[in-house]
Amino acid sequence: MLNIQLIIEERPSDIGNFMVGRLLPFREKRMVGPFSFIDHMGPVAMNDHNNLDIPPHPHIGLSTLTYLFEGNIMHKDGLGTQIEIKPGQVNWMTAGKGIAHSERTPDYLRNTDKVLHGLQIWVALPKHLEQMEPEFFHADVDQIPAWEENGVRYKLIAGEVMGHQSPIPVYSPLYFLELKTSAQQTIKIGDKLFGESAIYILEGAVESDGNKFEPKQLLVAKESSLCEFTMHAHTTIYIFGGEPFPEERFIYWNFVASTRELIEAAKERWLAQDYPPVPRETEFVPLPPQSKNIK
């Protein structure tokens, strides 16, 4: 039995000129371990007149993780980073006390037809590191641990679990796993997981105790032990989780913090344009109304 506490359906959310499927936060489950925000982007087909254009915007108190299945994104940030994110690579930006970044279709693709599909994730920082200096890390495809076990192909995108460790510099105990099957397989890895856990079904289906679960569903476990479940043939899922923090986290717009005071200070800094600028970017995104406050 899968031991499911909650089933969360993707909800459409507008992030500017782009619609995504939002999974976390959810009113009944704000976080899973340190994971505070998960968006499923696409797949979205864009023609030569449509591009991803997310202007510079700020973050505090978290690390962002971008993982693409299809398409390309040009990432620029206030550290001076300028790097193209390609499918299978991991883009990991740690905001700490504050950073701004932009995400756009690369110049060489802007006048072409293209598809964008992937996951964008926020991982909250532990309280003692909320105000750390911003950092950036990028991992190529061949740096991500990958292995096969009992007919299931695994990738450990971030964290440490099942005797493997990703090179991504995470700041609390967590895991973000990809599982793929060609044929139907029974999965028994619950005893290797810890903290809080959830499964996101990208394609195919998962079955447990006579119940079938399909794409665009997030299954939150009651306990870290996911027990036993069956992946249908040609299924891809993501298992993520880890140790939850003892303190509550507040979210406003792109800010995550353990106190409202930190968020208020971040808002004032943004209005004063007191974040290191993103090179070759001039747009300014105003603060959203209070109604955008998630928690």
PDB file of C-alpha atoms in Angstrom:
ATOM      1  CA  MET A   1       0.000   0.000   0.000  1.00  0.00           C
ATOM      2  CA  LEU A   2       1.259   3.468  -0.928  1.00  0.00           C
ATOM      3  CA  ASN A   3       0.219   5.079   2.370  1.00  0.00           C
ATOM      4  CA  ILE A   4      -1.180   8.251   0.762  1.00  0.00           C
ATOM      5  CA  GLN A   5      -2.120  11.213   2.922  1.00  0.00           C
ATOM      6  CA  LEU A   6      -3.069  13.651   0.169  1.00  0.00           C
ATOM      7  CA  ILE A   7      -3.506  13.771  -3.619  1.00  0.00           C
ATOM      8  CA  ILE A   8      -2.740  17.181  -5.163  1.00  0.00           C
ATOM      9  CA  GLU A   9      -3.813  17.941  -8.728  1.00  0.00           C
ATOM     10  CA  GLU A  10      -1.873  20.395 -10.867  1.00  0.00           C
ATOM     11  CA  ARG A  11      -3.512  23.834 -10.857  1.00  0.00           C
ATOM     12  CA  PRO A  12      -2.972  26.345 -13.669  1.00  0.00           C
ATOM     13  CA  SER A  13      -0.989  29.403 -12.582  1.00  0.00           C
ATOM     14  CA  ASP A  14       0.018  32.486 -14.585  1.00  0.00           C
ATOM     15  CA  ILE A  15       3.665  33.500 -14.108  1.00  0.00           C
ATOM     16  CA  GLY A  16       3.610  36.389 -16.561  1.00  0.00           C
ATOM     17  CA  ASN A  17       3.531  35.397 -20.206  1.00  0.00           C
ATOM     18  CA  PHE A  18       3.601  31.722 -19.311  1.00  0.00           C
ATOM     19  CA  MET A  19       1.137  29.282 -17.756  1.00  0.00           C
ATOM     20  CA  VAL A  20       2.404  26.514 -15.477  1.00  0.00           C
ATOM     21  CA  GLY A  21       0.889  23.694 -13.461  1.00  0.00           C
ATOM     22  CA  ARG A  22       1.361  24.462  -9.776  1.00  0.00           C
ATOM     23  CA  LEU A  23       1.804  21.566  -7.347  1.00  0.00           C
ATOM     24  CA  LEU A  24       3.226  23.219  -4.216  1.00  0.00           C
ATOM     25  CA  PRO A  25       2.392  25.128  -2.103  1.00  0.00           C
ATOM     26  CA  PHE A  26      -1.109  23.774  -1.539  1.00  0.00           C
ATOM     27  CA  ARG A  27      -3.551  25.025   1.088  1.00  0.00           C
ATOM     28  CA  GLU A  28      -3.522  21.675   2.904  1.00  0.00           C
ATOM     29  CA  LYS A  29       0.184  21.001   2.430  1.00  0.00           C
ATOM     30  CA  ARG A  30       2.536  23.954   2.205  1.00  0.00           C
ATOM     31  CA  MET A  31       5.782  21.991   2.074  1.00  0.00           C
ATOM     32  CA  VAL A  32       7.120  18.458   1.667  1.00  0.00           C
ATOM     33  CA  GLY A  33      10.333  18.266   3.669  1.00  0.00           C
ATOM     34  CA  PRO A  34      12.275  21.414   2.651  1.00  0.00           C
ATOM     35  CA  PHE A  35      10.514  21.603  -0.759  1.00  0.00           C
ATOM     36  CA  SER A  36       8.297  24.687  -0.708  1.00  0.00           C
ATOM     37  CA  PHE A  37       7.337  25.245  -4.341  1.00  0.00           C
ATOM     38  CA  ILE A  38       7.001  23.051  -7.440  1.00  0.00           C
ATOM     39  CA  ASP A  39       5.814  24.161 -10.880  1.00  0.00           C
ATOM     40  CA  HIS A  40       5.409  21.868 -13.890  1.00  0.00           C
ATOM     41  CA  MET A  41       6.163  23.901 -17.027  1.00  0.00           C
ATOM     42  CA  GLY A  42       4.520  22.676 -20.192  1.00  0.00           C
ATOM     43  CA  PRO A  43       4.988  21.043 -22.461  1.00  0.00           C
ATOM     44  CA  VAL A  44       4.346  24.329 -24.232  1.00  0.00           C
ATOM     45  CA  ALA A  45       4.865  24.735 -27.968  1.00  0.00           C
ATOM     46  CA  MET A  46       6.026  28.247 -28.864  1.00  0.00           C
ATOM     47  CA  ASN A  47       6.327  29.640 -32.373  1.00  0.00           C
ATOM     48  CA  ASP A  48       8.741  32.239 -33.689  1.00  0.00           C
ATOM     49  CA  HIS A  49       6.684  35.013 -32.063  1.00  0.00           C
ATOM     50  CA  ASN A  50       6.406  33.465 -28.598  1.00  0.00           C
ATOM     51  CA  ASN A  51       9.235  33.182 -26.102  1.00  0.00           C
ATOM     52  CA  LEU A  52       9.812  32.687 -22.413  1.00  0.00           C
ATOM     53  CA  ASP A  53      10.537  36.080 -20.895  1.00  0.00           C
ATOM     54  CA  ILE A  54      10.679  36.259 -17.109  1.00  0.00           C
ATOM     55  CA  PRO A  55      12.416  39.557 -16.255  1.00  0.00           C
ATOM     56  CA  PRO A  56      14.723  39.997 -13.244  1.00  0.00           C
ATOM     57  CA  HIS A  57      12.925  39.161 -10.026  1.00  0.00           C
ATOM     58  CA  PRO A  58      14.239  38.620  -6.487  1.00  0.00           C
ATOM     59  CA  HIS A  59      14.472  35.631  -4.143  1.00  0.00           C
ATOM     60  CA  ILE A  60      15.482  35.156  -0.517  1.00  0.00           C
ATOM     61  CA  GLY A  61      15.743  32.171   1.827  1.00  0.00           C
ATOM     62  CA  LEU A  62      15.750  29.378  -0.759  1.00  0.00           C
ATOM     63  CA  SER A  63      17.527  27.554  -3.547  1.00  0.00           C
ATOM     64  CA  THR A  64      15.917  27.328  -6.983  1.00  0.00           C
ATOM     65  CA  LEU A  65      16.240  24.104  -8.989  1.00  0.00           C
ATOM     66  CA  THR A  66      15.457  24.050 -12.707  1.00  0.00           C
ATOM     67  CA  TYR A  67      15.295  20.687 -14.477  1.00  0.00           C
ATOM     68  CA  LEU A  68      14.227  20.594 -18.123  1.00  0.00           C
ATOM     69  CA  PHE A  69      12.814  17.688 -20.140  1.00  0.00           C
ATOM     70  CA  GLU A  70      12.688  19.684 -23.386  1.00  0.00           C
ATOM     71  CA  GLY A  71      13.755  23.144 -24.476  1.00  0.00           C
ATOM     72  CA  ASN A  72      16.311  25.704 -23.362  1.00  0.00           C
ATOM     73  CA  ILE A  73      16.388  28.608 -20.893  1.00  0.00           C
ATOM     74  CA  MET A  74      18.994  31.351 -20.589  1.00  0.00           C
ATOM     75  CA  HIS A  75      19.635  32.045 -16.898  1.00  0.00           C
ATOM     76  CA  LYS A  76      21.200  35.341 -15.793  1.00  0.00           C
ATOM     77  CA  ASP A  77      21.631  36.474 -12.191  1.00  0.00           C
ATOM     78  CA  GLY A  78      23.085  39.181  -9.969  1.00  0.00           C
ATOM     79  CA  LEU A  79      26.262  37.178  -9.410  1.00  0.00           C
ATOM     80  CA  GLY A  80      27.095  37.722 -13.075  1.00  0.00           C
ATOM     81  CA  THR A  81      26.126  34.180 -14.065  1.00  0.00           C
ATOM     82  CA  GLN A  82      24.968  33.724 -17.651  1.00  0.00           C
ATOM     83  CA  ILE A  83      24.350  30.109 -18.623  1.00  0.00           C
ATOM     84  CA  GLU A  84      22.009  28.203 -20.904  1.00  0.00           C
ATOM     85  CA  ILE A  85      20.028  25.413 -19.227  1.00  0.00           C
ATOM     86  CA  LYS A  86      19.549  22.362 -21.442  1.00  0.00           C
ATOM     87  CA  PRO A  87      17.511  19.158 -20.901  1.00  0.00           C
ATOM     88  CA  GLY A  88      18.883  16.882 -18.188  1.00  0.00           C
ATOM     89  CA  GLN A  89      21.120  19.538 -16.652  1.00  0.00           C
ATOM     90  CA  VAL A  90      20.518  20.889 -13.147  1.00  0.00           C
ATOM     91  CA  ASN A  91      20.492  24.624 -12.513  1.00  0.00           C
ATOM     92  CA  TRP A  92      20.831  25.368  -8.760  1.00  0.00           C
ATOM     93  CA  MET A  93      20.790  28.964  -7.531  1.00  0.00           C
ATOM     94  CA  THR A  94      20.902  29.666  -3.799  1.00  0.00           C
ATOM     95  CA  ALA A  95      19.387  33.045  -2.965  1.00  0.00           C
ATOM     96  CA  GLY A  96      20.341  33.271   0.717  1.00  0.00           C
ATOM     97  CA  LYS A  97      20.068  36.911   1.803  1.00  0.00           C
ATOM     98  CA  GLY A  98      18.963  37.966  -1.673  1.00  0.00           C
ATOM     99  CA  ILE A  99      19.546  37.571  -5.409  1.00  0.00           C
ATOM    100  CA  ALA A 100      17.761  38.578  -8.611  1.00  0.00           C
ATOM    101  CA  HIS A 101      17.687  36.550 -11.824  1.00  0.00           C
ATOM    102  CA  SER A 102      16.003  36.422 -15.216  1.00  0.00           C
ATOM    103  CA  GLU A 103      14.900  33.459 -17.337  1.00  0.00           C
ATOM    104  CA  ARG A 104      14.459  33.851 -21.069  1.00  0.00           C
ATOM    105  CA  THR A 105      14.495  31.950 -24.337  1.00  0.00           C
ATOM    106  CA  PRO A 106      18.087  32.067 -25.656  1.00  0.00           C
ATOM    107  CA  ASP A 107      18.635  34.611 -28.427  1.00  0.00           C
ATOM    108  CA  TYR A 108      19.445  32.004 -31.080  1.00  0.00           C
ATOM    109  CA  LEU A 109      16.058  30.296 -30.544  1.00  0.00           C
ATOM    110  CA  ARG A 110      13.808  33.344 -30.297  1.00  0.00           C
ATOM    111  CA  ASN A 111      12.793  33.339 -33.968  1.00  0.00           C
ATOM    112  CA  THR A 112      12.209  29.590 -34.216  1.00  0.00           C
ATOM    113  CA  ASP A 113       9.541  27.094 -33.221  1.00  0.00           C
ATOM    114  CA  LYS A 114      10.380  25.394 -29.914  1.00  0.00           C
ATOM    115  CA  VAL A 115       8.977  23.468 -26.980  1.00  0.00           C
ATOM    116  CA  LEU A 116       9.582  24.120 -23.285  1.00  0.00           C
ATOM    117  CA  HIS A 117       8.923  21.433 -20.690  1.00  0.00           C
ATOM    118  CA  GLY A 118      10.363  20.951 -17.212  1.00  0.00           C
ATOM    119  CA  LEU A 119      10.156  21.428 -13.470  1.00  0.00           C
ATOM    120  CA  GLN A 120      10.948  24.518 -11.436  1.00  0.00           C
ATOM    121  CA  ILE A 121      11.412  23.937  -7.728  1.00  0.00           C
ATOM    122  CA  TRP A 122      12.171  25.947  -4.599  1.00  0.00           C
ATOM    123  CA  VAL A 123      13.977  24.339  -1.683  1.00  0.00           C
ATOM    124  CA  ALA A 124      13.822  26.373   1.519  1.00  0.00           C
ATOM    125  CA  LEU A 125      17.055  26.964   3.422  1.00  0.00           C
ATOM    126  CA  PRO A 126      17.461  25.997   7.079  1.00  0.00           C
ATOM    127  CA  LYS A 127      17.065  28.945   9.435  1.00  0.00           C
ATOM    128  CA  HIS A 128      20.776  29.341  10.205  1.00  0.00           C
ATOM    129  CA  LEU A 129      21.545  29.684   6.475  1.00  0.00           C
ATOM    130  CA  GLU A 130      18.659  31.926   5.408  1.00  0.00           C
ATOM    131  CA  GLN A 131      20.983  34.934   5.245  1.00  0.00           C
ATOM    132  CA  MET A 132      23.951  33.204   3.604  1.00  0.00           C
ATOM    133  CA  GLU A 133      25.723  34.758   0.643  1.00  0.00           C
ATOM    134  CA  PRO A 134      24.096  33.886  -2.720  1.00  0.00           C
ATOM    135  CA  GLU A 135      25.666  31.032  -4.701  1.00  0.00           C
ATOM    136  CA  PHE A 136      25.223  29.351  -8.064  1.00  0.00           C
ATOM    137  CA  PHE A 137      25.929  25.802  -9.222  1.00  0.00           C
ATOM    138  CA  HIS A 138      25.305  24.105 -12.561  1.00  0.00           C
ATOM    139  CA  ALA A 139      25.584  20.346 -13.168  1.00  0.00           C
ATOM    140  CA  ASP A 140      25.829  18.762 -16.600  1.00  0.00           C
ATOM    141  CA  VAL A 141      23.962  15.587 -17.546  1.00  0.00           C
ATOM    142  CA  ASP A 142      26.931  13.290 -16.991  1.00  0.00           C
ATOM    143  CA  GLN A 143      27.459  14.630 -13.458  1.00  0.00           C
ATOM    144  CA  ILE A 144      24.058  13.389 -12.233  1.00  0.00           C
ATOM    145  CA  PRO A 145      24.206   9.896 -10.645  1.00  0.00           C
ATOM    146  CA  ALA A 146      22.272   7.393 -12.771  1.00  0.00           C
ATOM    147  CA  TRP A 147      21.852   3.650 -12.292  1.00  0.00           C
ATOM    148  CA  GLU A 148      19.502   0.748 -12.981  1.00  0.00           C
ATOM    149  CA  GLU A 149      18.041  -1.541 -10.354  1.00  0.00           C
ATOM    150  CA  ASN A 150      15.473  -4.308 -10.850  1.00  0.00           C
ATOM    151  CA  GLY A 151      14.464  -2.985 -14.253  1.00  0.00           C
ATOM    152  CA  VAL A 152      14.016   0.613 -13.049  1.00  0.00           C
ATOM    153  CA  ARG A 153      16.257   3.467 -14.249  1.00  0.00           C
ATOM    154  CA  TYR A 154      17.126   5.959 -11.509  1.00  0.00           C
ATOM    155  CA  LYS A 155      18.622   9.450 -11.490  1.00  0.00           C
ATOM    156  CA  LEU A 156      19.438  11.322  -8.293  1.00  0.00           C
ATOM    157  CA  ILE A 157      18.949  14.928  -9.336  1.00  0.00           C
ATOM    158  CA  ALA A 158      19.679  16.371  -5.892  1.00  0.00           C
ATOM    159  CA  GLY A 159      20.440  15.149  -2.392  1.00  0.00           C
ATOM    160  CA  GLU A 160      21.659  11.860  -0.991  1.00  0.00           C
ATOM    161  CA  VAL A 161      19.732   8.570  -0.834  1.00  0.00           C
ATOM    162  CA  MET A 162      19.980   4.863  -1.728  1.00  0.00           C
ATOM    163  CA  GLY A 163      23.770   4.932  -1.417  1.00  0.00           C
ATOM    164  CA  HIS A 164      24.170   7.696  -4.019  1.00  0.00           C
ATOM    165  CA  GLN A 165      24.915  11.417  -3.723  1.00  0.00           C
ATOM    166  CA  SER A 166      24.240  14.163  -6.239  1.00  0.00           C
ATOM    167  CA  PRO A 167      26.903  16.887  -6.694  1.00  0.00           C
ATOM    168  CA  ILE A 168      24.284  19.605  -6.122  1.00  0.00           C
ATOM    169  CA  PRO A 169      25.309  21.508  -2.938  1.00  0.00           C
ATOM    170  CA  VAL A 170      22.119  21.133  -0.897  1.00  0.00           C
ATOM    171  CA  TYR A 171      21.906  22.599   2.605  1.00  0.00           C
ATOM    172  CA  SER A 172      19.649  20.141   4.428  1.00  0.00           C
ATOM    173  CA  PRO A 173      18.944  16.382   4.206  1.00  0.00           C
ATOM    174  CA  LEU A 174      16.785  15.825   1.101  1.00  0.00           C
ATOM    175  CA  TYR A 175      16.373  13.794  -2.088  1.00  0.00           C
ATOM    176  CA  PHE A 176      14.960  14.387  -5.561  1.00  0.00           C
ATOM    177  CA  LEU A 177      14.812  11.145  -7.576  1.00  0.00           C
ATOM    178  CA  GLU A 178      13.727  10.325 -11.116  1.00  0.00           C
ATOM    179  CA  LEU A 179      12.415   6.794 -11.791  1.00  0.00           C
ATOM    180  CA  LYS A 180      11.674   5.462 -15.292  1.00  0.00           C
ATOM    181  CA  THR A 181      10.294   2.087 -16.398  1.00  0.00           C
ATOM    182  CA  SER A 182      10.021   0.364 -19.776  1.00  0.00           C
ATOM    183  CA  ALA A 183       8.029  -2.574 -18.403  1.00  0.00           C
ATOM    184  CA  GLN A 184       5.735  -2.770 -15.373  1.00  0.00           C
ATOM    185  CA  GLN A 185       7.734  -2.922 -12.141  1.00  0.00           C
ATOM    186  CA  THR A 186       7.026  -3.104  -8.412  1.00  0.00           C
ATOM    187  CA  ILE A 187       8.922  -0.512  -6.381  1.00  0.00           C
ATOM    188  CA  LYS A 188      10.086  -1.222  -2.833  1.00  0.00           C
ATOM    189  CA  ILE A 189      12.355   1.606  -1.678  1.00  0.00           C
ATOM    190  CA  GLY A 190      10.386   3.010   1.255  1.00  0.00           C
ATOM    191  CA  ASP A 191      12.930   1.753   3.787  1.00  0.00           C
ATOM    192  CA  LYS A 192      15.637   3.812   2.047  1.00  0.00           C
ATOM    193  CA  LEU A 193      13.801   7.139   2.238  1.00  0.00           C
ATOM    194  CA  PHE A 194      13.465   9.545   5.172  1.00  0.00           C
ATOM    195  CA  GLY A 195      11.560  12.578   6.383  1.00  0.00           C
ATOM    196  CA  GLU A 196       8.502  13.565   4.341  1.00  0.00           C
ATOM    197  CA  SER A 197       8.003  12.170   0.827  1.00  0.00           C
ATOM    198  CA  ALA A 198       5.861  12.733  -2.252  1.00  0.00           C
ATOM    199  CA  ILE A 199       5.560  11.280  -5.752  1.00  0.00           C
ATOM    200  CA  TYR A 200       4.907  13.352  -8.856  1.00  0.00           C
ATOM    201  CA  ILE A 201       3.690  11.385 -11.888  1.00  0.00           C
ATOM    202  CA  LEU A 202       4.979  12.895 -15.123  1.00  0.00           C
ATOM    203  CA  GLU A 203       3.821  10.181 -17.525  1.00  0.00           C
ATOM    204  CA  GLY A 204       2.334   6.698 -17.332  1.00  0.00           C
ATOM    205  CA  ALA A 205       0.619   5.484 -14.176  1.00  0.00           C
ATOM    206  CA  VAL A 206       1.222   4.264 -10.636  1.00  0.00           C
ATOM    207  CA  GLU A 207      -0.943   1.643  -8.963  1.00  0.00           C
ATOM    208  CA  SER A 208      -1.311   0.816  -5.280  1.00  0.00           C
ATOM    209  CA  ASP A 209      -3.822  -1.284  -3.368  1.00  0.00           C
ATOM    210  CA  GLY A 210      -6.154  -1.382  -6.397  1.00  0.00           C
ATOM    211  CA  ASN A 211      -6.007   2.391  -6.962  1.00  0.00           C
ATOM    212  CA  LYS A 212      -4.570   3.856 -10.154  1.00  0.00           C
ATOM    213  CA  PHE A 213      -2.924   7.290 -10.236  1.00  0.00           C
ATOM    214  CA  GLU A 214      -2.085   9.163 -13.433  1.00  0.00           C
ATOM    215  CA  PRO A 215      -0.083  12.179 -14.700  1.00  0.00           C
ATOM    216  CA  LYS A 216      -0.339  15.639 -13.166  1.00  0.00           C
ATOM    217  CA  GLN A 217      -0.984  14.215  -9.707  1.00  0.00           C
ATOM    218  CA  LEU A 218       1.216  14.697  -6.654  1.00  0.00           C
ATOM    219  CA  LEU A 219       0.858  11.924  -4.072  1.00  0.00           C
ATOM    220  CA  VAL A 220       1.927  12.957  -0.579  1.00  0.00           C
ATOM    221  CA  ALA A 221       2.784  10.096   1.762  1.00  0.00           C
ATOM    222  CA  LYS A 222       1.628   9.934   5.359  1.00  0.00           C
ATOM    223  CA  GLU A 223       5.116   8.814   6.318  1.00  0.00           C
ATOM    224  CA  SER A 224       8.502   8.751   4.618  1.00  0.00           C
ATOM    225  CA  SER A 225       8.055   5.039   3.987  1.00  0.00           C
ATOM    226  CA  LEU A 226       6.275   4.892   0.647  1.00  0.00           C
ATOM    227  CA  CYS A 227       5.837   1.171   1.166  1.00  0.00           C
ATOM    228  CA  GLU A 228       5.122  -0.724  -2.057  1.00  0.00           C
ATOM    229  CA  PHE A 229       3.641   0.443  -5.343  1.00  0.00           C
ATOM    230  CA  THR A 230       3.653  -0.568  -9.009  1.00  0.00           C
ATOM    231  CA  MET A 231       4.811   1.563 -11.911  1.00  0.00           C
ATOM    232  CA  HIS A 232       3.118   0.746 -15.205  1.00  0.00           C
ATOM    233  CA  ALA A 233       5.200   0.338 -18.359  1.00  0.00           C
ATOM    234  CA  HIS A 234       6.597   3.579 -19.822  1.00  0.00           C
ATOM    235  CA  THR A 235       6.100   5.526 -16.608  1.00  0.00           C
ATOM    236  CA  THR A 236       8.220   8.393 -15.276  1.00  0.00           C
ATOM    237  CA  ILE A 237       7.856   9.610 -11.701  1.00  0.00           C
ATOM    238  CA  TYR A 238       9.743  11.933  -9.367  1.00  0.00           C
ATOM    239  CA  ILE A 239      10.116  11.177  -5.673  1.00  0.00           C
ATOM    240  CA  PHE A 240      11.169  14.101  -3.538  1.00  0.00           C
ATOM    241  CA  GLY A 241      11.324  14.893   0.132  1.00  0.00           C
ATOM    242  CA  GLY A 242      13.541  15.076   3.167  1.00  0.00           C
ATOM    243  CA  GLU A 243      13.667  16.289   6.723  1.00  0.00           C
ATOM    244  CA  PRO A 244      11.126  19.035   7.491  1.00  0.00           C
ATOM    245  CA  PHE A 245      12.222  22.127   9.393  1.00  0.00           C
ATOM    246  CA  PRO A 246      11.099  22.699  12.995  1.00  0.00           C
ATOM    247  CA  GLU A 247       9.987  26.262  12.159  1.00  0.00           C
ATOM    248  CA  GLU A 248       7.166  27.451   9.928  1.00  0.00           C
ATOM    249  CA  ARG A 249       8.020  29.053   6.589  1.00  0.00           C
ATOM    250  CA  PHE A 250       6.237  32.121   5.213  1.00  0.00           C
ATOM    251  CA  ILE A 251       5.949  32.722   1.476  1.00  0.00           C
ATOM    252  CA  TYR A 252       5.248  36.017  -0.240  1.00  0.00           C
ATOM    253  CA  TRP A 253       5.781  36.232  -3.998  1.00  0.00           C
ATOM    254  CA  ASN A 254       9.336  34.914  -4.557  1.00  0.00           C
ATOM    255  CA  PHE A 255      10.416  35.211  -0.937  1.00  0.00           C
ATOM    256  CA  VAL A 256      10.606  32.341   1.555  1.00  0.00           C
ATOM    257  CA  ALA A 257      11.555  33.021   5.186  1.00  0.00           C
ATOM    258  CA  SER A 258      11.137  31.819   8.742  1.00  0.00           C
ATOM    259  CA  THR A 259       9.882  35.251   9.852  1.00  0.00           C
ATOM    260  CA  ARG A 260       7.596  37.866   8.345  1.00  0.00           C
ATOM    261  CA  GLU A 261      10.200  40.495   9.244  1.00  0.00           C
ATOM    262  CA  LEU A 262      12.707  39.000   6.788  1.00  0.00           C
ATOM    263  CA  ILE A 263      10.102  39.125   4.051  1.00  0.00           C
ATOM    264  CA  GLU A 264       9.215  42.747   4.813  1.00  0.00           C
ATOM    265  CA  ALA A 265      12.902  43.678   4.679  1.00  0.00           C
ATOM    266  CA  ALA A 266      13.284  41.877   1.351  1.00  0.00           C
ATOM    267  CA  LYS A 267      10.305  43.777  -0.072  1.00  0.00           C
ATOM    268  CA  GLU A 268      11.795  47.108   0.991  1.00  0.00           C
ATOM    269  CA  ARG A 269      15.155  46.194  -0.547  1.00  0.00           C
ATOM    270  CA  TRP A 270      13.480  45.276  -3.835  1.00  0.00           C
ATOM    271  CA  LEU A 271      11.504  48.510  -3.970  1.00  0.00           C
ATOM    272  CA  ALA A 272      14.727  50.410  -3.319  1.00  0.00           C
ATOM    273  CA  GLN A 273      16.372  48.342  -6.103  1.00  0.00           C
ATOM    274  CA  ASP A 274      19.033  47.317  -3.595  1.00  0.00           C
ATOM    275  CA  TYR A 275      19.736  43.883  -5.101  1.00  0.00           C
ATOM    276  CA  PRO A 276      22.865  43.386  -7.232  1.00  0.00           C
ATOM    277  CA  PRO A 277      21.669  44.042 -10.793  1.00  0.00           C
ATOM    278  CA  VAL A 278      21.432  41.328 -13.422  1.00  0.00           C
ATOM    279  CA  PRO A 279      23.911  42.232 -16.196  1.00  0.00           C
ATOM    280  CA  ARG A 280      22.357  43.405 -19.467  1.00  0.00           C
ATOM    281  CA  GLU A 281      18.861  43.528 -17.936  1.00  0.00           C
ATOM    282  CA  THR A 282      16.946  46.766 -17.351  1.00  0.00           C
ATOM    283  CA  GLU A 283      13.343  45.728 -16.593  1.00  0.00           C
ATOM    284  CA  PHE A 284      11.951  46.138 -13.088  1.00  0.00           C
ATOM    285  CA  VAL A 285       9.125  43.912 -11.822  1.00  0.00           C
ATOM    286  CA  PRO A 286       7.018  45.649  -9.140  1.00  0.00           C
ATOM    287  CA  LEU A 287       5.915  43.889  -5.993  1.00  0.00           C
ATOM    288  CA  PRO A 288       2.577  42.091  -6.427  1.00  0.00           C
ATOM    289  CA  PRO A 289      -0.441  43.114  -4.343  1.00  0.00           C
ATOM    290  CA  GLN A 290      -0.867  41.600  -0.898  1.00  0.00           C
ATOM    291  CA  SER A 291      -3.487  39.265  -2.360  1.00  0.00           C
ATOM    292  CA  LYS A 292      -0.591  37.360  -3.925  1.00  0.00           C
ATOM    293  CA  ASN A 293       0.604  36.460  -0.455  1.00  0.00           C
ATOM    294  CA  ILE A 294       0.606  32.662  -0.337  1.00  0.00           C
ATOM    295  CA  LYS A 295       0.962  32.422   3.412  1.00  0.00           C
TER     296      LYS A 295
END
